[in-house]
Tab-separated table of C-alpha atoms (C1' of nucleotides) and ligand atoms in Angstrom:
chain	number	residue	atom	x	y	z
A	213	MET	CA	-54.494	-11.923	-20.917
A	214	GLN	CA	-54.862	-9.021	-23.298
A	215	SER	CA	-54.955	-8.974	-27.073
A	216	TYR	CA	-52.345	-7.236	-29.131
A	217	THR	CA	-54.869	-4.448	-29.730
A	218	GLU	CA	-55.814	-4.025	-26.094
A	219	GLU	CA	-52.145	-3.763	-25.208
A	220	ASN	CA	-51.659	-0.986	-27.721
A	221	TYR	CA	-54.613	0.943	-26.332
A	222	LEU	CA	-53.271	0.628	-22.784
A	223	LYS	CA	-49.850	1.809	-23.857
A	224	THR	CA	-51.304	4.768	-25.725
A	225	ILE	CA	-53.455	5.769	-22.748
A	226	TYR	CA	-50.426	5.460	-20.495
A	227	HIS	CA	-48.340	7.777	-22.676
A	228	LEU	CA	-51.138	10.323	-23.046
A	229	ALA	CA	-51.668	10.279	-19.281
A	230	GLU	CA	-48.104	11.525	-18.839
A	231	GLN	CA	-49.337	14.865	-20.122
A	232	THR	CA	-52.997	15.129	-19.163
A	233	THR	CA	-54.739	13.417	-16.266
A	234	ASN	CA	-57.999	12.605	-18.031
A	235	VAL	CA	-57.258	11.039	-21.384
A	236	GLN	CA	-59.742	12.026	-24.071
A	237	THR	CA	-61.318	9.766	-26.662
A	238	ASN	CA	-60.209	11.905	-29.586
A	239	ALA	CA	-56.621	11.992	-28.386
A	240	ILE	CA	-56.511	8.216	-28.249
A	241	ALA	CA	-58.092	7.974	-31.696
A	242	GLU	CA	-55.520	10.296	-33.201
A	243	GLN	CA	-52.599	8.496	-31.596
A	244	MET	CA	-53.858	5.069	-32.629
A	245	GLN	CA	-54.737	6.208	-36.135
A	246	THR	CA	-58.311	5.084	-35.730
A	247	LYS	CA	-61.777	6.618	-35.296
A	248	PRO	CA	-63.276	7.955	-32.058
A	249	ALA	CA	-66.161	5.487	-32.362
A	250	SER	CA	-63.709	2.566	-32.324
A	251	VAL	CA	-62.013	4.044	-29.278
A	252	THR	CA	-65.299	4.234	-27.403
A	253	ASP	CA	-65.913	0.558	-28.159
A	254	MET	CA	-62.516	-0.449	-26.872
A	255	ILE	CA	-62.706	1.774	-23.797
A	256	LYS	CA	-65.885	0.028	-22.750
A	257	LYS	CA	-64.194	-3.306	-23.117
A	258	LEU	CA	-61.170	-2.206	-21.123
A	259	ALA	CA	-63.450	-0.785	-18.437
A	260	ASP	CA	-65.331	-4.102	-18.257
A	261	LYS	CA	-62.007	-5.847	-17.742
A	262	GLY	CA	-61.084	-3.464	-14.965
A	263	LEU	CA	-58.126	-1.967	-16.792
A	264	VAL	CA	-59.440	1.612	-17.008
A	265	ASP	CA	-61.860	3.789	-15.071
A	266	TYR	CA	-64.334	5.335	-17.418
A	267	ILE	CA	-67.121	7.860	-17.061
A	268	LYS	CA	-69.045	8.680	-20.226
A	269	TYR	CA	-67.898	11.907	-21.850
A	270	GLN	CA	-65.201	12.329	-19.180
A	271	GLY	CA	-62.353	10.361	-20.691
A	272	VAL	CA	-60.414	7.501	-19.085
A	273	THR	CA	-57.748	6.873	-16.487
A	274	LEU	CA	-55.819	3.649	-16.029
A	275	THR	CA	-56.533	1.479	-13.010
A	276	GLU	CA	-53.549	0.113	-11.143
A	277	ILE	CA	-53.758	-3.156	-13.073
A	278	GLY	CA	-54.087	-1.244	-16.330
A	279	ARG	CA	-51.109	0.943	-15.532
A	280	ASN	CA	-48.956	-2.015	-14.532
A	281	THR	CA	-49.843	-3.748	-17.768
A	282	ALA	CA	-48.936	-0.653	-19.755
A	283	ILE	CA	-45.645	-0.216	-17.947
A	284	ASP	CA	-44.786	-3.825	-18.685
A	285	ILE	CA	-45.297	-3.233	-22.385
A	286	VAL	CA	-43.198	-0.073	-22.255
A	287	ARG	CA	-40.495	-2.063	-20.481
A	288	LYS	CA	-40.496	-4.671	-23.223
A	289	HIS	CA	-40.481	-2.060	-25.969
A	290	ARG	CA	-37.464	-0.290	-24.522
A	291	LEU	CA	-35.514	-3.455	-23.750
A	292	TRP	CA	-35.970	-4.662	-27.307
A	293	GLU	CA	-34.783	-1.288	-28.588
A	294	VAL	CA	-31.623	-1.651	-26.526
A	295	PHE	CA	-31.135	-5.141	-27.912
A	296	LEU	CA	-31.511	-3.934	-31.477
A	297	VAL	CA	-29.014	-1.097	-31.038
A	298	ASP	CA	-26.477	-2.717	-28.713
A	299	LYS	CA	-26.435	-6.237	-30.124
A	300	LEU	CA	-27.683	-6.031	-33.690
A	301	ASN	CA	-26.153	-2.654	-34.562
A	302	PHE	CA	-29.338	-0.913	-35.560
A	303	LYS	CA	-29.322	2.896	-35.571
A	304	TRP	CA	-31.477	4.672	-32.993
A	305	ASP	CA	-33.855	5.831	-35.713
A	306	GLU	CA	-34.433	2.317	-37.046
A	307	VAL	CA	-35.637	0.465	-33.974
A	308	HIS	CA	-39.043	1.815	-33.079
A	309	ASP	CA	-41.220	-0.015	-35.595
A	310	VAL	CA	-39.685	-3.404	-34.933
A	311	ALA	CA	-39.964	-2.829	-31.174
A	312	GLU	CA	-43.665	-2.063	-31.701
A	313	GLU	CA	-44.020	-5.682	-32.764
A	314	LEU	CA	-41.568	-7.277	-30.352
A	315	GLU	CA	-43.175	-5.631	-27.316
A	316	HIS	CA	-46.173	-7.955	-27.672
A	317	ILE	CA	-44.279	-11.216	-27.325
A	318	LYS	CA	-45.663	-12.823	-24.199
A	319	SER	CA	-43.030	-14.512	-22.074
A	320	VAL	CA	-41.961	-13.270	-18.681
A	321	GLU	CA	-38.936	-15.538	-18.802
A	322	LEU	CA	-37.835	-14.109	-22.147
A	323	ILE	CA	-37.862	-10.533	-20.921
A	324	GLU	CA	-36.097	-11.278	-17.661
A	325	ARG	CA	-33.346	-13.090	-19.484
A	326	LEU	CA	-33.121	-10.423	-22.159
A	327	ASP	CA	-32.808	-7.776	-19.436
A	328	GLU	CA	-29.962	-9.737	-17.871
A	329	PHE	CA	-28.296	-10.358	-21.243
A	330	LEU	CA	-28.314	-6.609	-21.874
A	331	GLY	CA	-26.847	-5.873	-18.450
A	332	PHE	CA	-30.014	-4.430	-16.887
A	333	PRO	CA	-29.937	-1.164	-18.858
A	334	LYS	CA	-31.531	1.861	-17.228
A	335	ALA	CA	-32.415	3.747	-20.421
A	336	ASP	CA	-33.281	2.956	-24.013
A	337	PRO	CA	-31.525	4.357	-27.112
A	338	HIS	CA	-33.660	7.513	-26.921
A	339	GLY	CA	-32.899	8.174	-23.284
A	340	ASP	CA	-36.251	6.907	-22.023
A	341	PRO	CA	-36.093	5.076	-18.701
A	342	ILE	CA	-36.601	1.303	-18.619
A	343	PRO	CA	-38.870	0.077	-15.823
A	344	ASP	CA	-37.468	-2.838	-13.823
A	345	LYS	CA	-39.395	-6.097	-13.517
A	346	ASN	CA	-41.495	-4.601	-10.739
A	347	GLY	CA	-42.418	-1.646	-12.906
A	348	ARG	CA	-40.276	0.823	-11.011
A	349	PHE	CA	-38.091	3.402	-12.652
A	350	ALA	CA	-36.599	6.740	-11.718
A	351	LYS	CA	-38.688	9.691	-12.796
A	352	THR	CA	-36.054	11.542	-14.762
A	353	GLN	CA	-36.018	15.329	-14.607
A	354	PHE	CA	-35.394	16.569	-18.071
A	355	ILE	CA	-35.594	20.146	-19.202
A	356	LYS	CA	-36.260	20.958	-22.828
A	357	LEU	CA	-33.315	22.546	-24.628
A	358	ILE	CA	-35.655	25.322	-25.760
A	359	GLU	CA	-36.169	26.297	-22.121
A	360	LEU	CA	-32.480	26.887	-21.442
A	361	LYS	CA	-31.256	30.486	-21.174
A	362	VAL	CA	-28.189	31.829	-22.924
A	363	GLY	CA	-25.165	30.596	-21.015
A	364	ASP	CA	-26.878	27.499	-19.590
A	365	SER	CA	-25.227	24.184	-20.298
A	366	GLY	CA	-26.077	20.513	-19.899
A	367	THR	CA	-25.977	17.020	-21.312
A	368	ILE	CA	-28.294	15.592	-23.946
A	369	THR	CA	-30.113	12.742	-22.225
A	370	GLY	CA	-33.235	12.269	-24.217
A	371	VAL	CA	-35.532	13.166	-27.081
A	372	SER	CA	-39.267	13.724	-27.022
A	373	GLN	CA	-39.798	12.847	-30.666
A	374	HIS	CA	-38.931	9.457	-32.064
A	375	SER	CA	-39.503	9.880	-35.791
A	376	SER	CA	-36.763	8.587	-37.992
A	377	ALA	CA	-36.512	11.929	-39.783
A	378	PHE	CA	-35.905	13.819	-36.557
A	379	LEU	CA	-33.387	11.320	-35.173
A	380	LYS	CA	-31.445	11.149	-38.417
A	381	HIS	CA	-31.278	14.947	-38.406
A	382	LEU	CA	-29.905	15.003	-34.867
A	383	GLU	CA	-27.329	12.408	-35.742
A	384	LYS	CA	-26.124	14.463	-38.680
A	385	LEU	CA	-25.779	17.494	-36.427
A	386	GLY	CA	-23.855	15.404	-33.896
A	387	LEU	CA	-26.557	15.863	-31.282
A	388	THR	CA	-26.530	12.389	-29.796
A	389	LEU	CA	-27.144	11.156	-26.261
A	390	GLY	CA	-24.430	12.032	-23.773
A	391	LYS	CA	-23.134	15.074	-25.676
A	392	GLN	CA	-22.414	18.267	-23.731
A	393	ILE	CA	-23.915	21.480	-25.019
A	394	GLN	CA	-24.115	25.125	-24.015
A	395	VAL	CA	-26.565	27.694	-25.296
A	396	SER	CA	-24.660	30.622	-26.747
A	397	ASP	CA	-27.451	32.647	-28.341
A	398	VAL	CA	-31.152	32.726	-29.146
A	399	THR	CA	-32.121	34.393	-32.404
A	400	ASP	CA	-34.887	36.960	-32.086
A	401	PHE	CA	-36.031	36.578	-35.673
A	402	ASP	CA	-37.052	32.897	-35.765
A	403	GLY	CA	-36.403	31.690	-32.233
A	404	SER	CA	-33.639	29.399	-33.436
A	405	VAL	CA	-30.983	28.461	-30.893
A	406	GLU	CA	-27.237	28.715	-31.257
A	407	ILE	CA	-25.348	26.149	-29.236
A	408	LEU	CA	-21.769	25.223	-28.534
A	409	LEU	CA	-21.119	21.562	-29.196
A	410	SER	CA	-17.556	20.249	-28.815
A	411	ASN	CA	-16.088	23.656	-29.572
A	412	LYS	CA	-18.234	24.215	-32.637
A	413	GLN	CA	-21.068	26.678	-32.948
A	414	ILE	CA	-24.197	25.207	-34.509
A	415	ASN	CA	-27.634	26.599	-35.073
A	416	ILE	CA	-30.748	24.531	-34.537
A	417	SER	CA	-34.342	25.428	-35.245
A	418	ARG	CA	-36.820	26.135	-32.480
A	419	GLU	CA	-38.706	23.003	-33.508
A	420	VAL	CA	-35.627	20.842	-33.012
A	421	ALA	CA	-34.743	22.526	-29.697
A	422	LYS	CA	-38.215	21.724	-28.392
A	423	HIS	CA	-37.619	17.999	-28.675
A	424	ILE	CA	-34.148	17.707	-27.195
A	425	LEU	CA	-34.093	16.864	-23.495
A	426	ILE	CA	-31.269	18.115	-21.322
A	427	SER	CA	-30.139	17.137	-17.869
A	428	SER	CA	-28.972	20.496	-16.731
A	429	ASN	CA	-25.556	21.180	-15.194
A	430	GLY	CA	-27.209	24.038	-13.336
A	431	LYS	CA	-26.937	27.655	-14.302
A	432	ASN	CA	-23.613	29.050	-15.449
M	153	MET	CA	-48.211	-9.629	-46.844
M	154	GLN	CA	-49.770	-12.436	-44.867
M	155	SER	CA	-51.547	-12.410	-41.556
M	156	TYR	CA	-50.203	-14.209	-38.530
M	157	THR	CA	-52.834	-16.889	-39.128
M	158	GLU	CA	-52.061	-17.346	-42.806
M	159	GLU	CA	-48.393	-17.754	-41.941
M	160	ASN	CA	-49.200	-20.507	-39.476
M	161	TYR	CA	-51.281	-22.344	-42.029
M	162	LEU	CA	-48.488	-22.138	-44.613
M	163	LYS	CA	-45.940	-23.407	-42.119
M	164	THR	CA	-48.181	-26.294	-41.103
M	165	ILE	CA	-48.805	-27.274	-44.710
M	166	TYR	CA	-45.078	-27.111	-45.383
M	167	HIS	CA	-44.265	-29.459	-42.506
M	168	LEU	CA	-47.032	-31.887	-43.417
M	169	ALA	CA	-45.819	-31.885	-47.020
M	170	GLU	CA	-42.490	-33.266	-45.822
M	171	GLN	CA	-44.291	-36.550	-45.214
M	172	THR	CA	-47.155	-36.691	-47.725
M	173	THR	CA	-47.362	-34.976	-51.096
M	174	ASN	CA	-51.029	-34.015	-50.974
M	175	VAL	CA	-51.803	-32.422	-47.641
M	176	GLN	CA	-55.256	-33.275	-46.331
M	177	THR	CA	-57.734	-30.949	-44.711
M	178	ASN	CA	-58.115	-33.070	-41.599
M	179	ALA	CA	-54.375	-33.313	-41.077
M	180	ILE	CA	-54.087	-29.522	-41.155
M	181	ALA	CA	-57.007	-29.181	-38.767
M	182	GLU	CA	-55.471	-31.566	-36.278
M	183	GLN	CA	-52.083	-29.877	-36.416
M	184	MET	CA	-53.537	-26.389	-36.060
M	185	GLN	CA	-55.927	-27.451	-33.289
M	186	THR	CA	-58.894	-26.220	-35.259
M	187	LYS	CA	-61.851	-27.655	-37.181
M	188	PRO	CA	-61.827	-28.980	-40.741
M	189	ALA	CA	-64.446	-26.403	-41.727
M	190	SER	CA	-62.118	-23.593	-40.714
M	191	VAL	CA	-59.316	-25.165	-42.694
M	192	THR	CA	-61.438	-25.309	-45.828
M	193	ASP	CA	-62.203	-21.597	-45.455
M	194	MET	CA	-58.538	-20.716	-45.088
M	195	ILE	CA	-57.418	-22.986	-47.907
M	196	LYS	CA	-59.744	-21.166	-50.286
M	197	LYS	CA	-58.252	-17.870	-49.205
M	198	LEU	CA	-54.686	-19.096	-49.636
M	199	ALA	CA	-55.591	-20.498	-53.050
M	200	ASP	CA	-57.070	-17.121	-54.059
M	201	LYS	CA	-53.805	-15.491	-53.047
M	202	GLY	CA	-51.815	-17.960	-55.120
M	203	LEU	CA	-50.055	-19.507	-52.146
M	204	VAL	CA	-51.453	-23.016	-52.533
M	205	ASP	CA	-52.842	-25.148	-55.326
M	206	TYR	CA	-56.161	-26.574	-54.342
M	207	ILE	CA	-58.614	-28.984	-55.900
M	208	LYS	CA	-61.751	-29.667	-53.895
M	209	TYR	CA	-61.572	-32.891	-51.934
M	210	GLN	CA	-58.005	-33.465	-53.164
M	211	GLY	CA	-56.026	-31.586	-50.520
M	212	VAL	CA	-53.470	-28.846	-51.106
M	213	THR	CA	-49.903	-28.344	-52.244
M	214	LEU	CA	-47.842	-25.205	-51.779
M	215	THR	CA	-47.053	-23.063	-54.801
M	216	GLU	CA	-43.510	-21.813	-55.123
M	217	ILE	CA	-44.436	-18.518	-53.502
M	218	GLY	CA	-46.250	-20.347	-50.744
M	219	ARG	CA	-43.317	-22.636	-50.120
M	220	ASN	CA	-40.845	-19.775	-50.043
M	221	THR	CA	-43.001	-17.958	-47.550
M	222	ALA	CA	-43.206	-21.064	-45.377
M	223	ILE	CA	-39.462	-21.615	-45.509
M	224	ASP	CA	-38.889	-18.024	-44.464
M	225	ILE	CA	-41.032	-18.547	-41.370
M	226	VAL	CA	-39.207	-21.772	-40.565
M	227	ARG	CA	-35.929	-19.876	-40.928
M	228	LYS	CA	-37.070	-17.256	-38.466
M	229	HIS	CA	-38.390	-19.826	-36.032
M	230	ARG	CA	-35.115	-21.704	-35.947
M	231	LEU	CA	-32.901	-18.633	-35.756
M	232	TRP	CA	-34.877	-17.368	-32.769
M	233	GLU	CA	-34.514	-20.778	-31.131
M	234	VAL	CA	-30.743	-20.532	-31.538
M	235	PHE	CA	-30.816	-17.047	-30.056
M	236	LEU	CA	-32.797	-18.209	-27.046
M	237	VAL	CA	-30.478	-21.123	-26.341
M	238	ASP	CA	-27.115	-19.604	-27.251
M	239	LYS	CA	-27.590	-16.075	-25.957
M	240	LEU	CA	-30.318	-16.221	-23.338
M	241	ASN	CA	-29.450	-19.645	-21.893
M	242	PHE	CA	-32.801	-21.266	-22.442
M	243	LYS	CA	-32.914	-25.054	-22.450
M	244	TRP	CA	-33.715	-26.805	-25.736
M	245	ASP	CA	-37.084	-27.857	-24.380
M	246	GLU	CA	-38.118	-24.315	-23.436
M	247	VAL	CA	-37.745	-22.453	-26.708
M	248	HIS	CA	-40.418	-23.701	-29.063
M	249	ASP	CA	-43.440	-21.775	-27.784
M	250	VAL	CA	-41.652	-18.429	-27.657
M	251	ALA	CA	-40.236	-19.032	-31.137
M	252	GLU	CA	-43.789	-19.663	-32.343
M	253	GLU	CA	-44.475	-16.020	-31.538
M	254	LEU	CA	-41.155	-14.530	-32.581
M	255	GLU	CA	-41.274	-16.169	-36.018
M	256	HIS	CA	-44.025	-13.738	-37.033
M	257	ILE	CA	-42.067	-10.531	-36.466
M	258	LYS	CA	-41.881	-8.895	-39.874
M	259	SER	CA	-38.501	-7.341	-40.565
M	260	VAL	CA	-36.057	-8.654	-43.127
M	261	GLU	CA	-33.332	-6.476	-41.639
M	262	LEU	CA	-33.910	-7.901	-38.183
M	263	ILE	CA	-33.500	-11.491	-39.290
M	264	GLU	CA	-30.427	-10.849	-41.396
M	265	ARG	CA	-28.744	-9.100	-38.509
M	266	LEU	CA	-29.823	-11.760	-36.048
M	267	ASP	CA	-28.419	-14.433	-38.353
M	268	GLU	CA	-25.096	-12.585	-38.453
M	269	PHE	CA	-25.117	-11.984	-34.681
M	270	LEU	CA	-25.541	-15.721	-34.151
M	271	GLY	CA	-22.713	-16.547	-36.567
M	272	PHE	CA	-24.878	-17.899	-39.384
M	273	PRO	CA	-25.798	-21.149	-37.624
M	274	LYS	CA	-26.612	-24.148	-39.805
M	275	ALA	CA	-28.871	-25.960	-37.363
M	276	ASP	CA	-31.235	-25.118	-34.531
M	277	PRO	CA	-31.105	-26.545	-30.985
M	278	HIS	CA	-33.013	-29.627	-32.133
M	279	GLY	CA	-30.719	-30.336	-35.042
M	280	ASP	CA	-33.113	-28.995	-37.665
M	281	PRO	CA	-31.418	-27.202	-40.572
M	282	ILE	CA	-31.715	-23.416	-40.839
M	283	PRO	CA	-32.460	-22.138	-44.361
M	284	ASP	CA	-30.215	-19.295	-45.511
M	285	LYS	CA	-31.683	-15.987	-46.619
M	286	ASN	CA	-32.364	-17.449	-50.056
M	287	GLY	CA	-34.256	-20.327	-48.559
M	288	ARG	CA	-31.576	-22.892	-49.283
M	289	PHE	CA	-30.441	-25.548	-46.850
M	290	ALA	CA	-28.793	-28.945	-47.026
M	291	LYS	CA	-31.230	-31.826	-46.970
M	292	THR	CA	-29.795	-33.721	-44.044
M	293	GLN	CA	-29.799	-37.513	-44.194
M	294	PHE	CA	-30.807	-38.750	-40.822
M	295	ILE	CA	-31.610	-42.288	-39.901
M	296	LYS	CA	-33.841	-43.058	-36.964
M	297	LEU	CA	-32.065	-44.720	-34.054
M	298	ILE	CA	-34.730	-47.435	-34.098
M	299	GLU	CA	-33.585	-48.416	-37.585
M	300	LEU	CA	-29.998	-49.128	-36.542
M	301	LYS	CA	-28.903	-52.750	-36.224
M	302	VAL	CA	-26.953	-54.172	-33.289
M	303	GLY	CA	-23.359	-53.014	-33.624
M	304	ASP	CA	-24.173	-49.892	-35.658
M	305	SER	CA	-22.923	-46.600	-34.286
M	306	GLY	CA	-23.428	-42.924	-35.028
M	307	THR	CA	-23.878	-39.406	-33.714
M	308	ILE	CA	-27.088	-37.901	-32.385
M	309	THR	CA	-27.864	-35.018	-34.735
M	310	GLY	CA	-31.542	-34.423	-34.353
M	311	VAL	CA	-34.899	-35.262	-32.843
M	312	SER	CA	-38.237	-35.724	-34.581
M	313	GLN	CA	-40.316	-34.808	-31.557
M	314	HIS	CA	-40.077	-31.413	-29.906
M	315	SER	CA	-42.269	-31.802	-26.859
M	316	SER	CA	-40.779	-30.552	-23.638
M	317	ALA	CA	-41.452	-33.885	-21.941
M	318	PHE	CA	-39.503	-35.819	-24.561
M	319	LEU	CA	-36.569	-33.392	-24.669
M	320	LYS	CA	-36.267	-33.262	-20.889
M	321	HIS	CA	-36.231	-37.040	-20.835
M	322	LEU	CA	-33.428	-37.178	-23.376
M	323	GLU	CA	-31.456	-34.631	-21.423
M	324	LYS	CA	-31.764	-36.702	-18.250
M	325	LEU	CA	-30.515	-39.763	-20.114
M	326	GLY	CA	-27.603	-37.732	-21.493
M	327	LEU	CA	-28.830	-38.161	-25.060
M	328	THR	CA	-28.061	-34.689	-26.375
M	329	LEU	CA	-26.971	-33.490	-29.806
M	330	GLY	CA	-23.458	-34.452	-30.782
M	331	LYS	CA	-23.244	-37.499	-28.532
M	332	GLN	CA	-21.818	-40.729	-29.963
M	333	ILE	CA	-23.822	-43.893	-29.484
M	334	GLN	CA	-23.641	-47.540	-30.476
M	335	VAL	CA	-26.483	-50.033	-30.442
M	336	SER	CA	-25.511	-53.006	-28.284
M	337	ASP	CA	-28.777	-54.930	-28.129
M	338	VAL	CA	-32.418	-54.910	-29.050
M	339	THR	CA	-34.789	-56.508	-26.577
M	340	ASP	CA	-37.195	-59.028	-28.084
M	341	PHE	CA	-39.805	-58.586	-25.388
M	342	ASP	CA	-40.659	-54.875	-25.776
M	343	GLY	CA	-38.479	-53.707	-28.636
M	344	SER	CA	-36.470	-51.451	-26.320
M	345	VAL	CA	-32.938	-50.638	-27.409
M	346	GLU	CA	-29.773	-50.983	-25.401
M	347	ILE	CA	-27.101	-48.502	-26.365
M	348	LEU	CA	-23.563	-47.656	-25.403
M	349	LEU	CA	-23.179	-43.988	-24.485
M	350	SER	CA	-19.797	-42.771	-23.199
M	351	ASN	CA	-18.923	-46.208	-21.875
M	352	LYS	CA	-22.232	-46.704	-20.116
M	353	GLN	CA	-24.965	-49.099	-21.115
M	354	ILE	CA	-28.407	-47.531	-21.117
M	355	ASN	CA	-31.783	-48.827	-22.165
M	356	ILE	CA	-34.269	-46.695	-24.030
M	357	SER	CA	-37.822	-47.491	-25.034
M	358	ARG	CA	-38.790	-48.146	-28.613
M	359	GLU	CA	-40.859	-44.973	-28.536
M	360	VAL	CA	-37.828	-42.881	-27.589
M	361	ALA	CA	-35.609	-44.602	-30.153
M	362	LYS	CA	-38.102	-43.747	-32.886
M	363	HIS	CA	-37.602	-40.028	-32.373
M	364	ILE	CA	-33.833	-39.821	-32.116
M	365	LEU	CA	-32.096	-39.041	-35.405
M	366	ILE	CA	-28.633	-40.369	-36.075
M	367	SER	CA	-26.039	-39.455	-38.649
M	368	SER	CA	-24.567	-42.855	-39.149
M	369	ASN	CA	-20.852	-43.642	-38.987
M	370	GLY	CA	-21.553	-46.473	-41.375
M	371	LYS	CA	-21.816	-50.091	-40.394
M	372	ASN	CA	-19.342	-51.501	-37.914
R	1181	DA	C1'	-71.545	-52.684	-56.794
R	1182	DA	C1'	-73.936	-51.453	-52.583
R	1183	DA	C1'	-73.406	-50.181	-48.004
R	1184	DA	C1'	-70.739	-48.134	-44.476
R	1185	DA	C1'	-67.227	-45.230	-42.924
R	1186	DT	C1'	-64.448	-41.369	-43.551
R	1187	DT	C1'	-63.261	-37.005	-45.313
R	1188	DT	C1'	-64.451	-32.650	-46.917
R	1189	DT	C1'	-67.394	-28.933	-47.925
R	1190	DT	C1'	-71.377	-25.762	-47.297
R	1191	DA	C1'	-74.696	-23.114	-44.562
R	1192	DG	C1'	-75.466	-20.243	-41.042
R	1193	DA	C1'	-73.675	-18.045	-36.607
R	1194	DT	C1'	-70.408	-15.816	-33.429
R	1195	DT	C1'	-66.584	-12.771	-31.902
R	1196	DT	C1'	-63.221	-9.114	-32.456
R	1197	DA	C1'	-61.912	-4.960	-34.229
R	1198	DC	C1'	-62.996	-1.959	-37.267
R	1199	DC	C1'	-65.995	1.596	-40.023
R	1200	DT	C1'	-69.671	5.631	-41.384
R	1201	DA	C1'	-73.394	8.442	-40.333
R	1202	DA	C1'	-76.282	10.454	-37.156
R	1203	DA	C1'	-77.629	11.656	-32.457
R	1204	DA	C1'	-76.456	13.337	-27.898
R	1205	DA	C1'	-73.661	15.663	-24.535
R	1206	DT	C1'	-70.356	19.068	-23.342
R	1207	DA	C1'	-67.650	23.255	-24.020
R	1208	DA	C1'	-66.898	27.708	-26.150
R	1209	DA	C1'	-68.533	31.906	-28.254
R	1210	DA	C1'	-71.665	35.427	-29.054
Q	303	DT	C1'	-78.133	32.602	-21.989
Q	304	DT	C1'	-78.794	31.187	-26.433
Q	305	DT	C1'	-76.208	29.808	-30.352
Q	306	DT	C1'	-72.373	27.493	-32.316
Q	307	DA	C1'	-68.629	24.369	-32.313
Q	308	DT	C1'	-66.432	20.377	-30.565
Q	309	DT	C1'	-66.332	16.021	-28.504
Q	310	DT	C1'	-68.244	11.743	-27.626
Q	311	DT	C1'	-71.457	8.178	-28.026
Q	312	DT	C1'	-74.906	5.164	-30.340
Q	313	DA	C1'	-76.775	2.628	-34.199
Q	314	DG	C1'	-76.041	-0.270	-37.705
Q	315	DG	C1'	-72.686	-2.711	-40.757
Q	316	DT	C1'	-68.295	-5.007	-42.661
Q	317	DA	C1'	-64.319	-8.327	-42.802
Q	318	DA	C1'	-61.403	-11.933	-40.706
Q	319	DA	C1'	-61.228	-16.080	-38.367
Q	320	DT	C1'	-63.540	-19.056	-35.958
Q	321	DC	C1'	-67.466	-22.515	-34.722
Q	322	DT	C1'	-71.518	-26.326	-35.072
Q	323	DA	C1'	-74.512	-29.038	-37.684
Q	324	DA	C1'	-75.744	-30.956	-41.797
Q	325	DA	C1'	-74.974	-32.133	-46.649
Q	326	DA	C1'	-71.966	-33.914	-50.258
Q	327	DA	C1'	-68.037	-36.369	-52.060
Q	328	DT	C1'	-64.657	-39.882	-51.647
Q	329	DT	C1'	-62.736	-44.092	-49.897
Q	330	DT	C1'	-63.066	-48.491	-47.747
Q	331	DT	C1'	-65.394	-52.549	-46.584
Q	332	DT	C1'	-68.515	-56.058	-47.317
F	1519	LIG	MN1	-39.860	3.305	-29.505
F	1520	LIG	MN1	-37.410	4.439	-27.326
F	1521	LIG	MN1	-39.605	-25.178	-32.621
F	1522	LIG	MN1	-36.453	-26.438	-33.448
DNA sequence: AAAAATTTTTAGATTTACCTAAAAATAAAA
DNA sequence: TTTTATTTTTAGGTAAATCTAAAAATTTTT
């Protein structure tokens, strides 16, 4: 059994490991809003418990047990987010913080029944995949909107930034999950992207385009 | 803002105060499965925060702020229990422990929306009243089944014991909330009570009868 | 009212999760 | 390959919540 804090460390390491293989102490510290010295302490503890492999100065990797634990927390987080949006009518930008708390409730039965109650959803309100009870989930192939060429089209299926400010902005622009878009132009000056969205031309900044994930319809 | 632990102390003091005015250190310790010395430490802290009134050796009473906080936790606990039973099909004897965790999730919005989602229930699966968002709830007048005289009848509207063993036992006997009963005899030998329940005679021990709460139909 | 029993508090430690400051190791630049 | 910069670890300490053992206060019994 892990503490609330240990669970958060495992989850953070799991997310960081999606980008880099060896997760660095400083990266964990930044993500967890704590100090590198505290991270070192916790890493040692997690290593003692067999949840991470750790070589001094070389960063950490999750063991299989550690990764399974992390995936279970991610599963809970995402299921609760679905619950909040689908059943309690929260907006997609309002659910993250509450899910950060709910994900630590320890009851296998609760999560299985919640999953069933929600109809075994495959993705959360931000398009992130929900692992099943065995920790399996499809590795989704997203491409960043910024990487599309003029003429390419696709469907918005995810976001790589979950801040309320960003999500609210997308909502205002009408850029919500499931929407079809086509890139009509890329501005030389500032790299901003012009897209066609339900017959309207809209312009989005490079920064925004970086965090919108598209499942491509293939080239035009 | 209170810690998880402080919230549990407040809730415990609140429940104990339903029976005795001045809540004793030892009683809190027993309820919280901790030592009297720990309770003294925490009481001092709660007193410093203005949540309890405390005179050394004289026990504690909740201040208004303390009581309101406690009632809010009780509200959350009971709403989550309703959710678990009504929406996730838990049995009434399976919900308490999970609710003990869920009651500490801090989000006013979450609870208001949950309350609405559940249809603003007035009682939890054990018949206990659910405070509204202002902390108000009807003080229900229950009478213990054991206190009924032969010939008296009434409806089962609550239980004063929430252990899984007890609740499962009641379920097996068919003694669930809403059921009509009438006392047909009281055994001299062991004080057990014979009752009429949907045209069947059943015998329940004195111990069981003590923890079943009846809203009386008046004398027969 | 003394003695005995019970309840409550204090004193002193422990564990967990943090912190700051300084030392050590590694990586990057000159 | 030194020098410099960055990253990471160690050393030593704090605060919250707990504990055991012993002292103090209160209550109950004789
Ligand atoms: Mn989230
Ligand atoms: Mn999400
Ligand atoms: Mn309960
Ligand atoms: Mn209940």
